[in-house]
CSV table of C-alpha atoms in Angstrom, one decimal:
chain,number,residue,atom,x,y,z
A,1,UNK,CA,160.5,71.6,152.7
A,2,UNK,CA,159.9,70.5,149.1
A,3,UNK,CA,163.0,70.8,146.8
A,4,UNK,CA,162.9,73.2,143.9
A,5,UNK,CA,160.9,72.1,140.9
A,6,UNK,CA,162.5,71.4,137.6
A,7,UNK,CA,164.5,74.5,137.6
A,8,UNK,CA,161.2,76.3,138.1
A,9,UNK,CA,162.1,79.8,138.6
A,10,UNK,CA,161.4,78.9,141.9
A,11,UNK,CA,158.6,77.4,142.2
A,12,UNK,CA,151.7,53.3,127.3
A,13,UNK,CA,153.2,54.4,125.1
A,14,UNK,CA,150.6,56.3,123.1
A,15,UNK,CA,150.3,54.4,119.9
A,16,UNK,CA,146.6,54.4,120.4
A,17,UNK,CA,144.3,56.6,122.4
A,18,UNK,CA,142.2,55.5,125.4
A,19,UNK,CA,138.6,54.9,124.7
A,20,UNK,CA,136.4,58.0,125.4
A,21,UNK,CA,132.8,58.7,124.6
A,22,UNK,CA,133.8,61.7,122.4
A,23,UNK,CA,136.9,60.3,120.9
A,24,UNK,CA,137.7,59.2,117.4
A,25,UNK,CA,138.6,55.5,117.2
A,26,UNK,CA,141.3,56.1,114.6
A,27,UNK,CA,144.7,54.7,115.3
A,28,UNK,CA,146.4,57.7,113.7
A,29,UNK,CA,148.3,59.6,116.4
A,30,UNK,CA,149.9,62.8,115.2
A,31,UNK,CA,150.0,64.6,118.5
A,32,UNK,CA,151.2,62.7,121.5
A,33,UNK,CA,148.4,63.3,124.0
A,34,UNK,CA,146.1,61.2,126.1
A,35,UNK,CA,142.6,62.4,126.8
A,36,UNK,CA,140.8,60.1,129.2
A,37,UNK,CA,138.7,60.4,132.4
A,38,UNK,CA,140.8,57.6,134.0
A,39,UNK,CA,144.5,57.2,134.6
A,40,UNK,CA,146.6,54.5,132.9
A,41,UNK,CA,145.5,51.0,133.9
A,42,UNK,CA,148.8,50.1,135.6
A,43,UNK,CA,148.2,52.8,138.2
A,44,UNK,CA,144.9,51.1,139.1
A,45,UNK,CA,146.8,47.9,139.5
A,46,UNK,CA,149.2,49.6,142.0
A,47,UNK,CA,152.2,49.2,139.7
A,48,UNK,CA,154.7,52.0,140.2
A,49,UNK,CA,157.2,50.8,137.5
A,50,UNK,CA,159.9,50.5,140.2
A,51,UNK,CA,160.6,46.9,139.2
A,52,UNK,CA,160.2,46.0,142.9
A,53,UNK,CA,157.5,43.9,144.6
A,54,UNK,CA,154.1,45.6,144.6
A,55,UNK,CA,152.7,44.4,147.9
A,56,UNK,CA,151.7,46.9,150.6
A,57,UNK,CA,154.7,46.3,152.8
A,58,UNK,CA,157.2,46.7,149.9
A,59,UNK,CA,155.5,49.9,148.7
A,60,UNK,CA,155.5,51.3,152.3
A,61,UNK,CA,159.2,50.6,152.7
A,62,UNK,CA,160.0,52.3,149.4
A,63,UNK,CA,157.9,55.3,150.5
A,64,UNK,CA,159.8,55.6,153.8
A,65,UNK,CA,163.1,55.4,152.1
A,66,UNK,CA,162.1,58.1,149.6
A,67,UNK,CA,160.8,60.3,152.4
A,68,UNK,CA,164.2,60.2,154.1
A,69,UNK,CA,165.7,61.5,150.9
A,70,UNK,CA,163.3,64.5,151.2
A,71,UNK,CA,164.4,64.9,154.9
A,72,UNK,CA,161.0,63.9,156.2
A,73,UNK,CA,160.5,62.1,159.5
A,74,UNK,CA,159.1,58.6,159.6
A,75,UNK,CA,155.9,60.0,161.2
A,76,UNK,CA,155.3,62.5,158.4
A,77,UNK,CA,156.1,59.8,155.8
A,78,UNK,CA,153.6,57.3,157.0
A,79,UNK,CA,150.4,57.2,154.9
A,80,UNK,CA,147.1,58.4,156.2
A,81,UNK,CA,145.4,56.2,158.8
A,82,UNK,CA,142.3,56.4,156.6
A,83,UNK,CA,143.6,55.4,153.2
A,84,UNK,CA,140.1,54.7,151.9
A,85,UNK,CA,139.5,58.5,152.2
A,86,UNK,CA,142.6,59.1,150.1
A,87,UNK,CA,143.7,61.8,152.5
A,88,UNK,CA,147.1,63.3,151.8
A,89,UNK,CA,149.8,64.5,154.2
A,90,UNK,CA,150.6,68.3,153.8
A,91,UNK,CA,153.9,67.4,152.2
A,92,UNK,CA,152.1,65.2,149.7
A,93,UNK,CA,149.7,67.9,148.8
A,94,UNK,CA,152.5,70.4,148.4
A,95,UNK,CA,154.5,68.1,146.2
A,96,UNK,CA,151.5,67.2,144.0
A,97,UNK,CA,150.6,70.8,143.7
A,98,UNK,CA,154.1,71.7,142.6
A,99,UNK,CA,154.0,68.9,140.1
A,100,UNK,CA,150.8,70.3,138.7
A,101,UNK,CA,152.4,73.8,138.3
A,102,UNK,CA,155.5,72.3,136.8
A,103,UNK,CA,153.5,70.2,134.3
A,104,UNK,CA,151.7,73.3,133.1
A,105,UNK,CA,154.8,75.3,132.8
A,106,UNK,CA,156.6,72.5,130.9
A,107,UNK,CA,153.7,72.1,128.5
A,108,UNK,CA,153.6,75.9,128.0
A,109,UNK,CA,157.3,76.0,127.2
A,110,UNK,CA,157.1,73.0,124.9
A,111,UNK,CA,154.1,74.4,122.9
A,112,UNK,CA,155.6,77.8,122.6
A,113,UNK,CA,158.7,76.2,121.2
A,114,UNK,CA,156.8,74.1,118.8
A,115,UNK,CA,154.4,76.9,117.7
A,116,UNK,CA,156.0,80.3,118.5
A,117,UNK,CA,154.1,82.3,115.9
A,118,UNK,CA,150.7,84.0,115.9
A,119,UNK,CA,150.1,83.7,119.7
A,120,UNK,CA,149.1,80.1,119.4
A,121,UNK,CA,149.8,79.5,123.1
A,122,UNK,CA,148.2,81.3,126.0
A,123,UNK,CA,148.9,80.7,129.7
A,124,UNK,CA,147.0,82.2,132.7
A,125,UNK,CA,149.3,82.2,135.7
A,126,UNK,CA,146.4,82.9,138.1
A,127,UNK,CA,144.6,79.6,137.4
A,128,UNK,CA,147.4,77.8,135.6
A,129,UNK,CA,145.3,77.2,132.5
A,130,UNK,CA,146.9,76.6,129.1
A,131,UNK,CA,145.4,77.1,125.7
A,132,UNK,CA,146.8,76.0,122.4
A,133,UNK,CA,145.1,76.7,119.1
A,134,UNK,CA,146.9,76.0,115.9
A,135,UNK,CA,144.8,76.4,112.8
A,136,UNK,CA,147.3,74.7,110.5
A,137,UNK,CA,150.4,72.9,111.8
A,138,UNK,CA,152.0,72.9,108.3
A,139,UNK,CA,151.4,76.6,107.9
A,140,UNK,CA,152.5,77.4,111.4
A,141,UNK,CA,155.8,75.6,110.9
A,142,UNK,CA,156.3,77.2,107.5
A,143,UNK,CA,156.0,80.6,109.2
A,144,UNK,CA,158.2,79.5,112.0
A,145,UNK,CA,160.9,78.6,109.6
A,146,UNK,CA,161.3,82.2,108.7
A,147,UNK,CA,161.4,83.6,112.2
A,148,UNK,CA,164.0,83.7,114.9
A,149,UNK,CA,162.5,80.6,116.7
A,150,UNK,CA,164.7,78.0,118.4
A,151,UNK,CA,164.5,74.2,118.2
A,152,UNK,CA,163.6,71.9,121.1
A,153,UNK,CA,167.2,71.0,121.5
A,154,UNK,CA,168.3,74.6,121.7
A,155,UNK,CA,165.8,75.5,124.4
A,156,UNK,CA,167.9,75.0,127.6
A,157,UNK,CA,165.1,76.1,129.9
A,158,UNK,CA,162.8,73.4,128.4
A,159,UNK,CA,165.5,70.7,128.5
A,160,UNK,CA,166.1,71.5,132.2
A,161,UNK,CA,162.4,70.9,132.9
A,162,UNK,CA,161.7,67.9,130.7
A,163,UNK,CA,163.8,64.8,129.9
A,164,UNK,CA,165.1,64.6,126.4
A,165,UNK,CA,163.5,61.3,125.6
A,166,UNK,CA,160.1,62.8,126.3
A,167,UNK,CA,160.8,65.8,124.2
A,168,UNK,CA,161.8,63.6,121.3
A,169,UNK,CA,158.2,62.4,121.1
A,170,UNK,CA,157.2,65.9,119.9
A,171,UNK,CA,160.2,66.5,117.6
A,172,UNK,CA,158.3,65.5,114.4
A,173,UNK,CA,156.0,68.5,114.9
A,174,UNK,CA,159.0,70.8,114.4
A,175,UNK,CA,160.7,69.0,111.6
A,176,UNK,CA,159.7,70.4,108.2
A,177,UNK,CA,161.3,67.5,106.4
A,178,UNK,CA,158.7,65.1,107.9
A,179,UNK,CA,156.0,66.4,105.5
A,180,UNK,CA,153.6,67.4,108.3
A,181,UNK,CA,150.0,66.6,107.8
A,182,UNK,CA,147.6,69.5,107.2
A,183,UNK,CA,146.0,69.4,110.7
A,184,UNK,CA,144.7,71.7,113.3
A,185,UNK,CA,145.2,71.3,117.0
A,186,UNK,CA,143.0,72.6,119.7
A,187,UNK,CA,143.9,72.0,123.4
A,188,UNK,CA,142.7,73.8,126.5
A,189,UNK,CA,143.9,72.6,129.9
A,190,UNK,CA,143.0,73.7,133.4
A,191,UNK,CA,144.2,71.7,136.4
A,192,UNK,CA,141.6,71.5,139.2
A,193,UNK,CA,143.3,69.0,141.7
A,194,UNK,CA,146.4,66.9,142.0
A,195,UNK,CA,147.3,63.9,144.1
A,196,UNK,CA,150.6,62.1,144.8
A,197,UNK,CA,150.3,58.4,143.9
A,198,UNK,CA,153.7,56.9,144.1
A,199,UNK,CA,157.2,57.8,145.4
A,200,UNK,CA,160.3,55.7,145.8
A,201,UNK,CA,164.1,56.1,145.7
A,202,UNK,CA,166.8,54.4,143.6
A,203,UNK,CA,170.1,54.0,145.4
A,204,UNK,CA,173.4,54.2,143.5
A,205,UNK,CA,172.1,55.0,140.1
A,206,UNK,CA,171.1,58.3,138.3
A,207,UNK,CA,170.1,58.9,134.7
A,208,UNK,CA,173.4,60.7,134.1
A,209,UNK,CA,175.4,57.7,135.4
A,210,UNK,CA,173.5,55.3,133.2
A,211,UNK,CA,174.0,57.6,130.2
A,212,UNK,CA,177.8,57.5,130.8
A,213,UNK,CA,177.8,53.8,131.4
A,214,UNK,CA,174.9,52.3,129.4
A,215,UNK,CA,175.6,48.7,130.6
A,216,UNK,CA,174.3,49.8,134.0
A,217,UNK,CA,170.8,50.4,132.7
A,218,UNK,CA,168.4,48.2,134.6
A,219,UNK,CA,171.1,47.5,137.2
A,220,UNK,CA,168.8,48.1,140.2
A,221,UNK,CA,166.0,45.9,138.8
A,222,UNK,CA,168.5,43.2,138.2
A,223,UNK,CA,169.2,43.1,142.0
A,224,UNK,CA,165.6,42.3,142.6
A,225,UNK,CA,165.8,39.6,139.9
A,226,UNK,CA,168.8,38.0,141.6
A,227,UNK,CA,166.8,37.8,144.9
A,228,UNK,CA,163.7,36.4,143.2
A,229,UNK,CA,165.9,33.7,141.6
A,230,UNK,CA,168.2,32.9,144.5
A,231,UNK,CA,166.3,34.0,147.6
A,232,UNK,CA,169.8,34.8,149.0
A,233,UNK,CA,170.4,38.1,150.8
A,234,UNK,CA,174.1,37.4,150.7
A,235,UNK,CA,174.0,37.1,146.9
A,236,UNK,CA,172.1,40.4,146.6
A,237,UNK,CA,174.6,42.0,149.0
A,238,UNK,CA,177.5,40.9,146.8
A,239,UNK,CA,175.8,42.1,143.6
A,240,UNK,CA,175.0,45.4,145.3
A,241,UNK,CA,178.6,45.9,146.3
A,242,UNK,CA,179.7,45.1,142.7
A,243,UNK,CA,177.2,47.7,141.4
A,244,UNK,CA,178.5,50.3,144.0
A,245,UNK,CA,182.1,49.6,142.9
A,246,UNK,CA,181.1,50.1,139.2
A,247,UNK,CA,179.4,53.4,140.0
A,248,UNK,CA,182.1,54.5,142.5
A,249,UNK,CA,182.1,53.8,146.2
A,250,UNK,CA,182.5,57.5,147.0
A,251,UNK,CA,179.3,58.4,145.2
A,252,UNK,CA,176.3,59.2,147.5
A,253,UNK,CA,173.9,60.1,144.8
A,254,UNK,CA,170.4,58.6,144.6
A,255,UNK,CA,167.3,59.2,142.5
A,256,UNK,CA,163.9,59.9,143.8
A,257,UNK,CA,161.0,59.1,141.5
A,258,UNK,CA,157.5,60.3,142.1
A,259,UNK,CA,154.3,60.5,140.2
A,260,UNK,CA,150.9,62.3,140.6
A,261,UNK,CA,147.6,62.4,139.0
A,262,UNK,CA,146.4,65.8,137.8
A,263,UNK,CA,142.7,66.1,137.2
A,264,UNK,CA,142.0,68.8,134.6
A,265,UNK,CA,139.1,70.4,132.7
A,266,UNK,CA,140.2,69.8,129.1
A,267,UNK,CA,139.2,70.1,125.5
A,268,UNK,CA,141.4,68.3,123.0
A,269,UNK,CA,140.9,67.8,119.3
A,270,UNK,CA,143.1,67.2,116.2
A,271,UNK,CA,141.4,67.7,112.9
A,272,UNK,CA,142.5,66.7,109.4
A,273,UNK,CA,141.9,70.0,107.4
A,274,UNK,CA,141.8,68.2,104.1
A,275,UNK,CA,139.0,66.0,105.0
A,276,UNK,CA,137.5,67.8,107.9
A,277,UNK,CA,137.7,64.6,110.0
A,278,UNK,CA,138.6,64.5,113.6
A,279,UNK,CA,141.6,62.2,113.9
A,280,UNK,CA,142.3,62.5,117.6
A,281,UNK,CA,140.4,63.6,120.7
A,282,UNK,CA,136.9,64.9,121.1
A,283,UNK,CA,134.2,65.2,118.5
A,284,UNK,CA,132.3,68.4,118.4
A,285,UNK,CA,128.9,68.6,120.0
A,286,UNK,CA,126.0,68.8,117.7
A,287,UNK,CA,125.4,72.5,118.6
A,288,UNK,CA,129.1,73.2,117.8
A,289,UNK,CA,129.8,74.4,121.3
A,290,UNK,CA,133.2,73.6,122.7
A,291,UNK,CA,132.6,71.7,126.0
A,292,UNK,CA,135.6,70.9,128.3
A,293,UNK,CA,135.6,67.5,130.0
A,294,UNK,CA,137.2,66.3,133.2
A,295,UNK,CA,140.3,64.2,132.4
A,296,UNK,CA,143.2,62.7,134.4
A,297,UNK,CA,146.8,63.0,133.5
A,298,UNK,CA,149.6,61.0,135.2
A,299,UNK,CA,152.9,62.9,135.5
A,300,UNK,CA,156.1,61.3,136.5
A,301,UNK,CA,159.1,63.3,137.9
A,302,UNK,CA,162.6,62.4,139.1
A,303,UNK,CA,165.2,64.2,141.2
A,304,UNK,CA,168.8,63.4,142.1
A,305,UNK,CA,169.8,63.8,145.8
A,306,UNK,CA,173.3,63.8,147.3
A,307,UNK,CA,175.0,63.9,150.6
A,308,UNK,CA,174.3,67.2,152.5
A,309,UNK,CA,175.3,68.8,155.7
A,310,UNK,CA,174.5,67.5,159.1
A,311,UNK,CA,173.5,64.1,157.9
A,312,UNK,CA,170.7,65.5,155.7
A,313,UNK,CA,170.2,64.9,152.0
A,314,UNK,CA,170.5,67.7,149.4
A,315,UNK,CA,167.9,67.6,146.6
A,316,UNK,CA,168.3,68.9,143.1
A,317,UNK,CA,165.6,69.9,140.7
A,318,UNK,CA,162.6,67.8,139.8
A,319,UNK,CA,162.4,66.9,136.1
A,320,UNK,CA,159.4,65.7,134.1
A,321,UNK,CA,160.3,62.2,132.6
A,322,UNK,CA,157.0,60.9,131.5
A,323,UNK,CA,153.3,61.8,131.0
A,324,UNK,CA,150.5,59.3,130.8
A,325,UNK,CA,153.0,56.4,130.3
A,326,UNK,CA,153.9,57.7,126.9
A,327,UNK,CA,157.4,56.2,127.5
A,328,UNK,CA,156.3,53.5,130.0
A,329,UNK,CA,157.7,55.5,132.9
A,330,UNK,CA,161.0,56.2,131.1
A,331,UNK,CA,162.7,53.7,133.3
A,332,UNK,CA,166.5,53.7,133.5
A,333,UNK,CA,167.1,51.8,136.7
């Protein structure tokens, strides 16, 4: 029922870190990672970055339209009758679970690409846990430069799983010309539960279409702006037709965007090896014991759908486009 995940063989911007009782308060961020027990604030405010109204009725309509793109019936798409219990429909549990797996596999592939030497990355398929231990980033990259490693851009499998704009946030860790700081990175990640939070569909536009016609970026959100300004359905109808003409009236492609929270047991620390100071993440306990904490990550995926047989929609592969609002949802529509 759930389309294939990010080519899975089948299967806020972070300029500062969220406050945490074990976290360093430095503003120096050398490794793009958010370590927090709570999701980004905008999720708590029920903002799905769709650019559309955020009231209950509007969100429900968006959910029903997105469900249709997944070939789900209206009954299955309706939210639980007991929303305060945060019960999920089976398809929601399946999709969130798949996102959790895809997130782990994407991070594994990314870390192995960044740090391929000395078995820095370990992944347990049974419990989907990931471990990254890099004693010295500068030394690791120096060793990598002499190996047969590939760059982020050359890794087709990784680029099929993760949007290029998100991958660019990690590019500096592979660029020897950036005079990498002498740091160590320690990250352990084990997902324990996942929950679908938002899902909606964008008609007409896809990321590829916008890439080929950059002036269409934000085109869908401009339709909402027209309505807010004019309160005229006829005006919106005309603007929608103009957008469809620009895209191509024969096109039946749409984009489904969904995001889920993934609760993990995690240890994260970045240390300056020259000073011994923790510059990101958790400070060590007094007894020196590494203790994982429960944190929440927000992952955002998108998938392009097209006209299928028998009136159904045909889904493509889900692709990771943002994590913890590092790119503010990586919005193109």
